[in-house]
Amino acid sequence: MISRPLRIIWKCFKWSFLLTLPFAPITALPTILGILNGIYFAVWQDARVSSNTDTWLYELKDIANDWGLPEMTFRDFQEKENEFHVLRLNSNDWASKLGFLHPQEYAKDTDIPINKYGDLDTLMVDTTSSCRAPNEQWVYISEFAWPSINEWDAAFDAAVQAAYIPSALNETRIFFAKCQDTAGFLCGVWGVKAPALMHFSVVDSAPLPDDIEFGLTYSTSTSNLRVVTARVIEFPLKDSYTGLPSSVFPGPEEQMLAMMRGDKLWEQFDPWNDFVQSWLRFHEYIDKKFYDRKGTILCYLGDVEEWIVDHFEKPLGLESTDGIVYSITFLATTTLVNIFILGPWHAIRQTFLDFLGYPRRGEIILGDDFEKEWNPWDDLMGMPNALIQVLDKVLKEAEQGKDYSEDKITTTSRLRTALSSESSGTADFKW
């Protein structure tokens, strides 16, 4: 089953290589960069999923450790006592506060990936709900929510105050979320970078069959559903139309109010896409770690690539060739690394750890019984110990009715001595 896809991939690579051979001086470097960045991206994305999982579990643990007082819980206190005076979104309740529906399978299937709890591609609105969400909603993504210190937080605070003035903004609902607090999981899954605005809009017509992913169902009929579209507006704005006159300096407050109060200015931003957001965050990461640091291999390769583009591709009118070759190589490398390296590695690793009895990540973070150091020898000795206990029971029953002197050592006592010495011998074993 694996050999056939490999042959197809090899044929595509071979013919692509042969067709681009005349342009080897131009395509060689994008190919190398595509392979290197594809490997980096696959590993980075894998680590990002693991990080989101840990963030989700720690946030659930914080919720479980709320005050739990009848008058007010710690979470209630956090939501009401904030500088923005609007409702905050947390990783565990964001969809319900916005009035959105997730597929029923997300609540029923225990094997669903954790990232799905923050999925923006499958959101729906139930038109029959008594608390139906408005057609437009705004969510401000903040790092710490400090309007007295951060200029963008102060700009959002001014936008909240403007919502009380009769305008189109007054007809929407406004929320905020903190990446460094109870919405860290959402910021990770959505791939957003504070400061940013998330805009949620609801279409007026029922979804088409293609709008609903195969195998997913909702708690109401399709005719009662409406598709939700999310968009990300990250600040500061770059090459975006704000509608501001040339005489107005587009500072933080002006940019944010222009987006929120403008006539559907949010339509100039594409709907949220998981790969696009991951691509943006990855290139920020790799530029900072490699391309912008003198002395790294990728920094030198990037400089050479810029020289080739300026002196060869532009004069020949082949500017797009670089991007096409890089994108194909990047996507192919990422796919191969995920399928043939990271996928099998995680499967083998988890199977081995399950065999040794190592607790899952959720059990370690949420449980209280895993503070002691894990000793795999105890799990490996589980079957021999069980066998010794069975033999001990059989010999004890066989020896019933016999008289032994106090100084006589029985077979049963030998087994007990061996078991106790074995346990004491493995107690100091460290993995």
Short mmCIF file of C-alpha atoms in Angstrom, two decimals:
data_model
loop_
_atom_site.label_atom_id
_atom_site.label_comp_id
_atom_site.label_asym_id
_atom_site.label_seq_id
_atom_site.Cartn_x
_atom_site.Cartn_y
_atom_site.Cartn_z
CA MET A 1 0.00 0.00 0.00
CA ILE A 2 2.89 2.35 0.72
CA SER A 3 4.93 1.42 -2.37
CA ARG A 4 2.32 2.74 -4.84
CA PRO A 5 2.16 6.30 -3.37
CA LEU A 6 5.95 6.33 -3.22
CA ARG A 7 6.19 5.42 -6.92
CA ILE A 8 3.73 8.18 -7.82
CA ILE A 9 5.66 10.73 -5.78
CA TRP A 10 8.94 9.60 -7.34
CA LYS A 11 7.55 9.91 -10.89
CA CYS A 12 6.23 13.41 -10.18
CA PHE A 13 9.57 14.44 -8.71
CA LYS A 14 11.51 12.87 -11.60
CA TRP A 15 9.52 14.57 -14.35
CA SER A 16 9.50 17.87 -12.49
CA PHE A 17 13.25 17.62 -12.15
CA LEU A 18 13.75 16.79 -15.83
CA LEU A 19 11.44 19.58 -17.01
CA THR A 20 13.17 22.17 -14.84
CA LEU A 21 16.69 20.93 -15.62
CA PRO A 22 17.30 23.67 -18.25
CA PHE A 23 16.53 26.21 -15.51
CA ALA A 24 18.65 24.45 -12.89
CA PRO A 25 20.64 27.56 -11.92
CA ILE A 26 17.34 29.25 -11.04
CA THR A 27 15.34 26.35 -9.58
CA ALA A 28 18.10 24.64 -7.58
CA LEU A 29 18.12 27.07 -4.68
CA PRO A 30 14.31 27.31 -4.28
CA THR A 31 14.25 23.50 -4.26
CA ILE A 32 16.86 23.33 -1.49
CA LEU A 33 15.07 26.00 0.55
CA GLY A 34 11.73 24.29 0.02
CA ILE A 35 13.11 21.00 1.35
CA LEU A 36 14.77 22.60 4.38
CA ASN A 37 11.80 24.78 5.26
CA GLY A 38 9.40 21.88 4.67
CA ILE A 39 11.26 19.79 7.23
CA TYR A 40 11.37 22.70 9.68
CA PHE A 41 7.65 23.39 9.19
CA ALA A 42 6.61 19.78 9.78
CA VAL A 43 8.61 19.60 13.02
CA TRP A 44 7.46 23.07 14.13
CA GLN A 45 3.80 22.28 13.44
CA ASP A 46 4.07 19.00 15.32
CA ALA A 47 5.54 20.79 18.34
CA ARG A 48 2.82 23.44 18.06
CA VAL A 49 0.06 20.82 18.27
CA SER A 50 1.72 19.34 21.35
CA SER A 51 2.01 22.80 22.90
CA ASN A 52 -1.68 23.52 22.23
CA THR A 53 -2.58 20.24 23.90
CA ASP A 54 -0.63 21.14 27.03
CA THR A 55 -2.16 24.63 27.09
CA TRP A 56 -5.67 23.17 26.83
CA LEU A 57 -5.05 20.75 29.69
CA TYR A 58 -3.53 23.38 31.97
CA GLU A 59 -6.43 25.74 31.31
CA LEU A 60 -8.90 22.97 32.19
CA LYS A 61 -6.95 22.35 35.38
CA ASP A 62 -7.19 26.05 36.27
CA ILE A 63 -10.96 25.92 35.73
CA ALA A 64 -11.20 22.90 38.02
CA ASN A 65 -9.27 24.80 40.69
CA ASP A 66 -11.66 27.78 40.78
CA TRP A 67 -12.77 29.03 44.15
CA GLY A 68 -16.11 27.30 43.74
CA LEU A 69 -17.88 29.57 46.25
CA PRO A 70 -21.68 29.86 46.01
CA GLU A 71 -21.48 33.64 45.54
CA MET A 72 -18.76 33.92 42.90
CA THR A 73 -16.14 31.63 41.40
CA PHE A 74 -12.68 32.76 40.43
CA ARG A 75 -13.66 32.59 36.74
CA ASP A 76 -16.70 34.80 37.37
CA PHE A 77 -14.44 37.28 39.12
CA GLN A 78 -12.04 37.32 36.17
CA GLU A 79 -14.85 37.92 33.66
CA LYS A 80 -16.47 40.78 35.57
CA GLU A 81 -13.38 42.52 36.89
CA ASN A 82 -11.53 43.57 33.74
CA GLU A 83 -10.37 46.81 32.21
CA PHE A 84 -12.47 46.54 29.04
CA HIS A 85 -15.84 45.96 30.74
CA VAL A 86 -16.94 43.46 28.11
CA LEU A 87 -17.35 39.71 28.36
CA ARG A 88 -14.16 37.71 27.96
CA LEU A 89 -13.84 34.46 26.04
CA ASN A 90 -12.15 31.41 27.53
CA SER A 91 -10.98 28.31 25.74
CA ASN A 92 -13.75 26.20 27.28
CA ASP A 93 -16.75 28.49 26.68
CA TRP A 94 -15.97 30.71 23.68
CA ALA A 95 -18.39 29.03 21.25
CA SER A 96 -21.35 29.09 23.65
CA LYS A 97 -20.79 32.75 24.54
CA LEU A 98 -20.68 33.68 20.88
CA GLY A 99 -23.81 31.62 20.27
CA PHE A 100 -22.21 29.13 17.87
CA LEU A 101 -22.72 25.40 17.40
CA HIS A 102 -20.00 22.80 17.02
CA PRO A 103 -20.70 19.42 15.39
CA GLN A 104 -22.18 16.87 17.78
CA GLU A 105 -19.28 14.54 17.09
CA TYR A 106 -16.91 16.95 18.85
CA ALA A 107 -18.70 16.24 22.13
CA LYS A 108 -19.34 12.52 21.59
CA ASP A 109 -16.08 11.27 20.08
CA THR A 110 -13.40 10.96 22.75
CA ASP A 111 -10.71 10.46 20.08
CA ILE A 112 -11.35 13.82 18.41
CA PRO A 113 -8.17 15.92 18.15
CA ILE A 114 -8.05 18.62 20.81
CA ASN A 115 -7.52 21.33 18.18
CA LYS A 116 -11.07 20.69 16.95
CA TYR A 117 -12.42 22.38 20.08
CA GLY A 118 -11.13 25.64 18.62
CA ASP A 119 -12.09 24.86 15.00
CA LEU A 120 -13.46 27.81 13.01
CA ASP A 121 -14.32 25.89 9.82
CA THR A 122 -17.34 24.02 11.21
CA LEU A 123 -19.12 26.76 13.17
CA MET A 124 -22.88 27.15 12.71
CA VAL A 125 -25.70 29.26 14.16
CA ASP A 126 -29.08 27.80 15.12
CA THR A 127 -31.78 30.20 13.90
CA THR A 128 -34.36 28.62 16.22
CA SER A 129 -32.36 29.40 19.35
CA SER A 130 -33.90 31.90 21.75
CA CYS A 131 -30.44 33.48 22.18
CA ARG A 132 -29.52 33.71 18.53
CA ALA A 133 -26.20 35.39 17.82
CA PRO A 134 -26.22 38.66 15.83
CA ASN A 135 -24.96 38.70 12.25
CA GLU A 136 -21.70 40.37 13.30
CA GLN A 137 -19.49 39.94 16.33
CA TRP A 138 -16.01 41.19 17.21
CA VAL A 139 -13.38 39.54 19.40
CA TYR A 140 -10.25 41.47 20.36
CA ILE A 141 -7.16 39.32 20.85
CA SER A 142 -4.88 40.78 23.51
CA GLU A 143 -1.67 39.53 25.04
CA PHE A 144 -2.22 40.74 28.62
CA ALA A 145 -5.20 43.18 28.42
CA TRP A 146 -3.34 46.16 29.87
CA PRO A 147 -4.94 49.30 28.35
CA SER A 148 -2.98 51.54 30.71
CA ILE A 149 0.31 50.24 29.26
CA ASN A 150 -0.30 48.83 25.77
CA GLU A 151 -1.39 51.30 23.10
CA TRP A 152 -3.40 48.71 21.17
CA ASP A 153 -5.27 47.64 24.29
CA ALA A 154 -6.02 51.32 24.90
CA ALA A 155 -7.29 51.61 21.32
CA PHE A 156 -9.67 48.69 21.85
CA ASP A 157 -10.88 50.27 25.07
CA ALA A 158 -11.73 53.41 23.07
CA ALA A 159 -13.58 51.24 20.53
CA VAL A 160 -15.65 49.72 23.31
CA GLN A 161 -16.61 53.19 24.49
CA ALA A 162 -17.58 54.09 20.92
CA ALA A 163 -19.99 51.18 20.86
CA TYR A 164 -22.29 53.09 23.18
CA ILE A 165 -22.68 55.82 20.52
CA PRO A 166 -25.53 55.08 18.06
CA SER A 167 -23.85 53.54 15.00
CA ALA A 168 -23.50 50.27 13.13
CA LEU A 169 -21.02 49.17 15.78
CA ASN A 170 -23.77 49.51 18.37
CA GLU A 171 -25.64 46.63 16.70
CA THR A 172 -22.83 44.12 17.17
CA ARG A 173 -21.46 42.29 20.19
CA ILE A 174 -17.91 42.76 21.39
CA PHE A 175 -15.71 40.37 23.36
CA PHE A 176 -12.04 40.03 24.20
CA ALA A 177 -9.63 37.17 24.84
CA LYS A 178 -6.22 37.04 26.53
CA CYS A 179 -3.50 34.91 24.96
CA GLN A 180 -1.46 34.88 28.18
CA ASP A 181 -4.35 33.78 30.34
CA THR A 182 -7.50 31.75 29.71
CA ALA A 183 -7.42 31.91 25.88
CA GLY A 184 -3.91 30.68 25.21
CA PHE A 185 -5.30 27.56 23.56
CA LEU A 186 -7.47 29.62 21.21
CA CYS A 187 -4.58 31.88 20.19
CA GLY A 188 -2.49 28.79 19.43
CA VAL A 189 -5.15 26.94 17.43
CA TRP A 190 -6.33 30.03 15.54
CA GLY A 191 -2.74 31.02 14.77
CA VAL A 192 -3.41 34.65 15.69
CA LYS A 193 -0.88 37.10 17.04
CA ALA A 194 -1.91 39.85 19.41
CA PRO A 195 -2.99 42.56 18.86
CA ALA A 196 -5.68 41.40 16.46
CA LEU A 197 -9.41 41.54 15.81
CA MET A 198 -11.48 38.49 14.97
CA HIS A 199 -14.63 39.26 12.97
CA PHE A 200 -17.46 36.70 12.89
CA SER A 201 -20.26 37.05 10.35
CA VAL A 202 -23.32 34.89 9.70
CA VAL A 203 -24.72 34.24 6.21
CA ASP A 204 -28.44 34.67 5.59
CA SER A 205 -29.10 31.39 3.76
CA ALA A 206 -29.03 27.76 4.84
CA PRO A 207 -25.79 25.87 4.15
CA LEU A 208 -25.28 23.86 1.01
CA PRO A 209 -24.31 20.17 1.26
CA ASP A 210 -20.70 21.08 0.46
CA ASP A 211 -20.65 23.53 3.38
CA ILE A 212 -20.94 20.69 5.91
CA GLU A 213 -18.00 18.32 6.26
CA PHE A 214 -18.85 14.69 5.55
CA GLY A 215 -19.69 12.73 8.69
CA LEU A 216 -20.54 15.75 10.85
CA THR A 217 -24.00 16.43 12.25
CA TYR A 218 -25.56 19.23 14.28
CA SER A 219 -28.21 19.38 16.97
CA THR A 220 -30.77 20.91 14.59
CA SER A 221 -31.87 20.40 11.00
CA THR A 222 -29.88 21.84 8.12
CA SER A 223 -32.63 24.31 7.24
CA ASN A 224 -32.20 25.94 10.65
CA LEU A 225 -28.43 26.30 10.33
CA ARG A 226 -26.42 29.28 9.13
CA VAL A 227 -22.71 29.20 8.30
CA VAL A 228 -20.33 31.33 10.35
CA THR A 229 -17.33 32.95 8.65
CA ALA A 230 -14.34 34.13 10.69
CA ARG A 231 -11.72 36.67 9.59
CA VAL A 232 -8.48 37.76 11.21
CA ILE A 233 -7.34 41.39 11.19
CA GLU A 234 -3.86 41.68 12.65
CA PHE A 235 -2.37 45.01 13.70
CA PRO A 236 -0.62 47.16 12.71
CA LEU A 237 -2.40 47.16 9.34
CA LYS A 238 -0.31 46.75 6.20
CA ASP A 239 -1.63 47.85 2.81
CA SER A 240 -5.23 47.73 4.05
CA TYR A 241 -7.87 50.27 3.16
CA THR A 242 -9.08 52.16 6.23
CA GLY A 243 -11.22 54.84 4.62
CA LEU A 244 -9.36 57.50 6.60
CA PRO A 245 -8.55 60.83 4.93
CA SER A 246 -4.92 61.50 4.11
CA SER A 247 -4.81 64.22 6.74
CA VAL A 248 -5.47 61.71 9.57
CA PHE A 249 -2.53 59.80 11.00
CA PRO A 250 -3.56 56.10 11.21
CA GLY A 251 -2.53 55.43 14.80
CA PRO A 252 -3.72 52.39 16.81
CA GLU A 253 -7.05 53.93 17.79
CA GLU A 254 -7.77 55.21 14.27
CA GLN A 255 -6.94 51.84 12.69
CA MET A 256 -9.08 49.83 15.08
CA LEU A 257 -12.09 52.16 14.93
CA ALA A 258 -11.83 52.32 11.13
CA MET A 259 -12.07 48.54 10.88
CA MET A 260 -14.90 48.21 13.39
CA ARG A 261 -17.00 51.20 12.30
CA GLY A 262 -16.28 51.17 8.58
CA ASP A 263 -18.76 49.95 5.98
CA LYS A 264 -17.83 46.26 5.77
CA LEU A 265 -14.12 46.99 5.56
CA TRP A 266 -13.55 43.54 7.03
CA GLU A 267 -14.50 42.03 3.64
CA GLN A 268 -11.05 42.91 2.27
CA PHE A 269 -9.60 40.19 4.53
CA ASP A 270 -9.88 36.57 3.44
CA PRO A 271 -11.79 34.10 5.64
CA TRP A 272 -9.74 32.37 8.29
CA ASN A 273 -7.61 29.55 6.98
CA ASP A 274 -5.65 27.24 9.25
CA PHE A 275 -2.76 26.69 6.84
CA VAL A 276 -2.40 30.39 6.00
CA GLN A 277 -2.28 31.38 9.68
CA SER A 278 0.20 28.59 10.42
CA TRP A 279 2.30 29.71 7.46
CA LEU A 280 2.43 33.28 8.79
CA ARG A 281 3.42 32.20 12.30
CA PHE A 282 6.01 29.77 10.96
CA HIS A 283 7.72 32.34 8.76
CA GLU A 284 7.83 34.78 11.69
CA TYR A 285 9.49 32.05 13.72
CA ILE A 286 12.00 30.90 11.12
CA ASP A 287 12.90 34.45 10.03
CA LYS A 288 13.69 35.40 13.61
CA LYS A 289 15.56 32.17 14.35
CA PHE A 290 17.52 31.71 11.12
CA TYR A 291 17.06 34.11 8.20
CA ASP A 292 17.61 37.29 10.24
CA ARG A 293 20.57 35.89 12.17
CA LYS A 294 23.95 36.35 10.57
CA GLY A 295 26.11 33.23 10.41
CA THR A 296 23.33 30.67 9.85
CA ILE A 297 23.13 28.57 6.69
CA LEU A 298 19.59 29.74 5.90
CA CYS A 299 20.69 33.35 6.23
CA TYR A 300 23.40 32.83 3.59
CA LEU A 301 21.03 30.86 1.33
CA GLY A 302 18.44 33.62 1.63
CA ASP A 303 20.99 36.26 0.59
CA VAL A 304 22.03 34.15 -2.41
CA GLU A 305 18.39 33.68 -3.40
CA GLU A 306 17.78 37.45 -3.34
CA TRP A 307 20.84 37.97 -5.55
CA ILE A 308 19.61 35.37 -8.08
CA VAL A 309 16.15 36.96 -8.17
CA ASP A 310 17.58 40.44 -8.79
CA HIS A 311 20.19 39.43 -11.40
CA PHE A 312 18.58 36.48 -13.21
CA GLU A 313 14.87 35.99 -12.61
CA LYS A 314 13.71 39.59 -12.97
CA PRO A 315 15.68 40.31 -16.17
CA LEU A 316 14.33 37.08 -17.69
CA GLY A 317 10.77 37.65 -16.44
CA LEU A 318 10.80 34.48 -14.31
CA GLU A 319 9.91 35.98 -10.94
CA SER A 320 7.04 33.53 -10.42
CA THR A 321 9.22 30.48 -11.09
CA ASP A 322 10.97 30.83 -7.75
CA GLY A 323 7.70 30.85 -5.80
CA ILE A 324 6.16 27.96 -7.73
CA VAL A 325 9.17 25.67 -7.31
CA TYR A 326 9.52 26.60 -3.64
CA SER A 327 5.82 26.00 -2.88
CA ILE A 328 5.71 22.60 -4.60
CA THR A 329 8.88 21.40 -2.89
CA PHE A 330 7.79 22.80 0.48
CA LEU A 331 4.36 21.12 0.44
CA ALA A 332 5.76 17.80 -0.83
CA THR A 333 8.48 17.72 1.84
CA THR A 334 6.07 18.62 4.64
CA THR A 335 3.64 15.90 3.56
CA LEU A 336 6.35 13.23 3.32
CA VAL A 337 7.83 14.10 6.72
CA ASN A 338 4.40 13.94 8.38
CA ILE A 339 3.39 10.65 6.74
CA PHE A 340 6.62 8.67 6.82
CA ILE A 341 8.54 10.10 9.80
CA LEU A 342 6.45 11.95 12.39
CA GLY A 343 3.34 9.80 12.05
CA PRO A 344 5.09 6.43 12.53
CA TRP A 345 7.34 7.91 15.24
CA HIS A 346 4.39 9.03 17.36
CA ALA A 347 2.56 5.72 16.84
CA ILE A 348 5.60 3.64 17.84
CA ARG A 349 6.49 5.90 20.75
CA GLN A 350 2.97 5.90 22.18
CA THR A 351 2.64 2.12 21.78
CA PHE A 352 5.94 1.60 23.62
CA LEU A 353 4.95 3.97 26.44
CA ASP A 354 1.52 2.34 26.76
CA PHE A 355 3.21 -1.07 27.02
CA LEU A 356 5.39 0.23 29.84
CA GLY A 357 2.39 1.76 31.59
CA TYR A 358 3.56 5.35 31.22
CA PRO A 359 0.69 7.77 31.99
CA ARG A 360 -0.80 9.88 29.23
CA ARG A 361 -0.18 13.62 29.08
CA GLY A 362 -3.66 14.37 30.37
CA GLU A 363 -3.19 12.07 33.34
CA ILE A 364 0.09 13.74 34.23
CA ILE A 365 -1.23 17.30 34.02
CA LEU A 366 -4.73 16.81 35.42
CA GLY A 367 -4.08 13.95 37.82
CA ASP A 368 -2.77 14.14 41.37
CA ASP A 369 -1.23 10.68 41.52
CA PHE A 370 1.67 11.15 39.11
CA GLU A 371 3.93 13.43 41.12
CA LYS A 372 6.25 10.56 41.98
CA GLU A 373 8.90 9.53 39.49
CA TRP A 374 7.78 6.90 37.01
CA ASN A 375 9.52 3.55 37.37
CA PRO A 376 9.01 1.32 34.28
CA TRP A 377 10.57 -1.66 36.10
CA ASP A 378 7.45 -1.88 38.25
CA ASP A 379 5.30 -2.30 35.14
CA LEU A 380 7.64 -4.82 33.54
CA MET A 381 7.59 -6.89 36.74
CA GLY A 382 3.80 -6.86 36.85
CA MET A 383 3.33 -10.25 35.16
CA PRO A 384 6.07 -12.10 37.14
CA ASN A 385 4.68 -10.69 40.38
CA ALA A 386 1.18 -11.83 39.45
CA LEU A 387 2.53 -15.32 38.69
CA ILE A 388 4.34 -15.46 42.04
CA GLN A 389 1.15 -14.44 43.83
CA VAL A 390 -0.77 -17.26 42.12
CA LEU A 391 1.92 -19.81 43.05
CA ASP A 392 1.97 -18.43 46.57
CA LYS A 393 -1.77 -18.97 46.88
CA VAL A 394 -1.58 -22.54 45.46
CA LEU A 395 1.28 -23.58 47.75
CA LYS A 396 -0.43 -22.04 50.75
CA GLU A 397 -3.58 -24.07 50.11
CA ALA A 398 -1.50 -27.23 49.56
CA GLU A 399 0.33 -26.81 52.84
CA GLN A 400 -2.76 -26.26 54.93
CA GLY A 401 -3.14 -28.86 57.67
CA LYS A 402 0.61 -29.50 58.02
CA ASP A 403 2.51 -28.72 61.24
CA TYR A 404 5.78 -26.84 61.07
CA SER A 405 8.16 -25.85 63.78
CA GLU A 406 8.70 -22.16 64.42
CA ASP A 407 12.24 -22.27 63.03
CA LYS A 408 11.29 -24.15 59.85
CA ILE A 409 11.24 -22.14 56.61
CA THR A 410 8.42 -23.19 54.30
CA THR A 411 8.31 -22.95 50.52
CA THR A 412 5.62 -20.29 50.81
CA SER A 413 7.77 -18.16 53.05
CA ARG A 414 10.64 -18.49 50.57
CA LEU A 415 8.41 -17.09 47.83
CA ARG A 416 7.33 -14.25 50.08
CA THR A 417 10.93 -13.51 50.96
CA ALA A 418 11.92 -13.50 47.29
CA LEU A 419 9.00 -11.22 46.40
CA SER A 420 9.79 -8.76 49.18
CA SER A 421 13.51 -8.72 48.33
CA GLU A 422 12.67 -8.25 44.67
CA SER A 423 10.43 -5.29 45.49
CA SER A 424 13.09 -3.75 47.71
CA GLY A 425 15.68 -4.31 45.00
CA THR A 426 13.68 -2.46 42.37
CA ALA A 427 12.60 0.38 44.59
CA ASP A 428 15.82 2.29 43.97
CA PHE A 429 15.84 1.61 40.22
CA LYS A 430 15.74 4.88 38.22
CA TRP A 431 14.82 5.13 34.56
#
